[in-house]
């Protein structure tokens, strides 16, 4: 299980493919009394195996704070 511990900005990104829409699910859980949120995405309609899990990320409280601050700043929320 991978847990995102730090989020940092980079300008080094080249998009190879066009963006496709997909669905996601989340759940919450505890490990040793610590809270986590797990987000998983599923393949788009264009994918060979439809509905197959694509990516999974796990976020703890500290990473959630980073992500909330990043989103607030970027989208002027």
Short mmCIF file of C-alpha atoms in Angstrom, two decimals:
data_model
loop_
_atom_site.label_atom_id
_atom_site.label_comp_id
_atom_site.label_asym_id
_atom_site.label_seq_id
_atom_site.Cartn_x
_atom_site.Cartn_y
_atom_site.Cartn_z
CA UNK A 1 0.00 0.00 0.00
CA UNK A 2 1.46 3.35 -1.04
CA UNK A 3 0.65 6.43 0.99
CA UNK A 4 1.30 9.89 -0.46
CA UNK A 5 3.44 11.72 2.11
CA UNK A 6 4.34 14.91 0.27
CA UNK A 7 2.94 16.80 -2.70
CA UNK A 8 5.23 19.17 -4.54
CA UNK A 9 4.77 21.35 -7.61
CA UNK A 10 6.67 20.74 -10.82
CA UNK A 11 6.54 22.26 -14.29
CA UNK A 12 8.11 19.17 -15.84
CA UNK A 13 5.01 17.58 -17.36
CA UNK A 14 4.32 16.59 -20.92
CA UNK A 15 0.92 15.12 -21.72
CA UNK A 16 1.29 12.19 -24.11
CA UNK A 17 -2.39 11.36 -24.38
CA UNK A 18 -5.64 13.21 -24.32
CA UNK A 19 -7.59 13.22 -21.08
CA UNK A 20 -10.36 10.68 -20.68
CA UNK A 21 -13.14 10.66 -18.13
CA UNK A 22 -13.48 7.88 -15.59
CA UNK A 23 -15.28 7.14 -12.36
CA UNK A 24 -13.75 6.91 -8.92
CA UNK A 25 -14.66 5.50 -5.55
CA UNK A 26 -13.35 6.32 -2.12
CA UNK A 27 -13.45 4.76 1.28
CA UNK A 28 -12.01 5.56 4.65
CA UNK A 29 -10.22 3.30 7.05
CA UNK A 30 -7.92 3.19 10.07
CA UNK A 31 -4.55 1.55 10.54
CA UNK A 32 -3.14 1.58 14.06
CA UNK A 33 -5.63 4.30 14.98
CA UNK A 34 -4.56 6.57 12.09
CA UNK A 35 -7.19 7.72 9.53
CA UNK A 36 -6.73 7.28 5.78
CA UNK A 37 -8.78 7.98 2.67
CA UNK A 38 -8.34 5.64 -0.28
CA UNK A 39 -9.32 6.83 -3.77
CA UNK A 40 -9.39 4.45 -6.70
CA UNK A 41 -10.11 5.24 -10.32
CA UNK A 42 -11.50 2.88 -12.91
CA UNK A 43 -10.72 2.55 -16.60
CA UNK A 44 -12.47 4.77 -19.10
CA UNK A 45 -14.93 3.42 -21.64
CA UNK A 46 -12.09 3.28 -24.20
CA UNK A 47 -10.04 0.88 -22.06
CA UNK A 48 -9.76 -2.76 -23.14
CA UNK A 49 -10.93 -4.10 -19.78
CA UNK A 50 -13.81 -1.84 -18.84
CA UNK A 51 -14.33 -1.15 -15.16
CA UNK A 52 -10.86 -2.35 -14.19
CA UNK A 53 -9.18 -0.46 -11.35
CA UNK A 54 -6.55 1.92 -12.74
CA UNK A 55 -4.95 3.91 -9.94
CA UNK A 56 -5.21 3.86 -6.17
CA UNK A 57 -3.99 6.60 -3.84
CA UNK A 58 -4.00 6.68 -0.06
CA UNK A 59 -4.06 9.98 1.81
CA UNK A 60 -3.50 10.63 5.49
CA UNK A 61 -4.30 13.79 7.47
CA UNK A 62 -1.04 15.60 6.66
CA UNK A 63 -1.32 14.95 2.94
CA UNK A 64 -4.99 15.96 3.02
CA UNK A 65 -3.96 19.34 4.47
CA UNK A 66 -1.43 19.80 1.65
CA UNK A 67 -3.98 18.85 -0.98
CA UNK A 68 -6.71 21.12 0.41
CA UNK A 69 -4.30 24.07 0.51
CA UNK A 70 -3.08 23.36 -3.03
CA UNK A 71 -6.65 23.19 -4.39
CA UNK A 72 -7.75 26.33 -2.51
CA UNK A 73 -4.82 28.30 -3.91
CA UNK A 74 -5.00 27.00 -7.46
CA UNK A 75 -8.77 27.38 -7.90
CA UNK A 76 -9.08 30.52 -5.72
CA UNK A 77 -11.61 28.83 -3.47
#
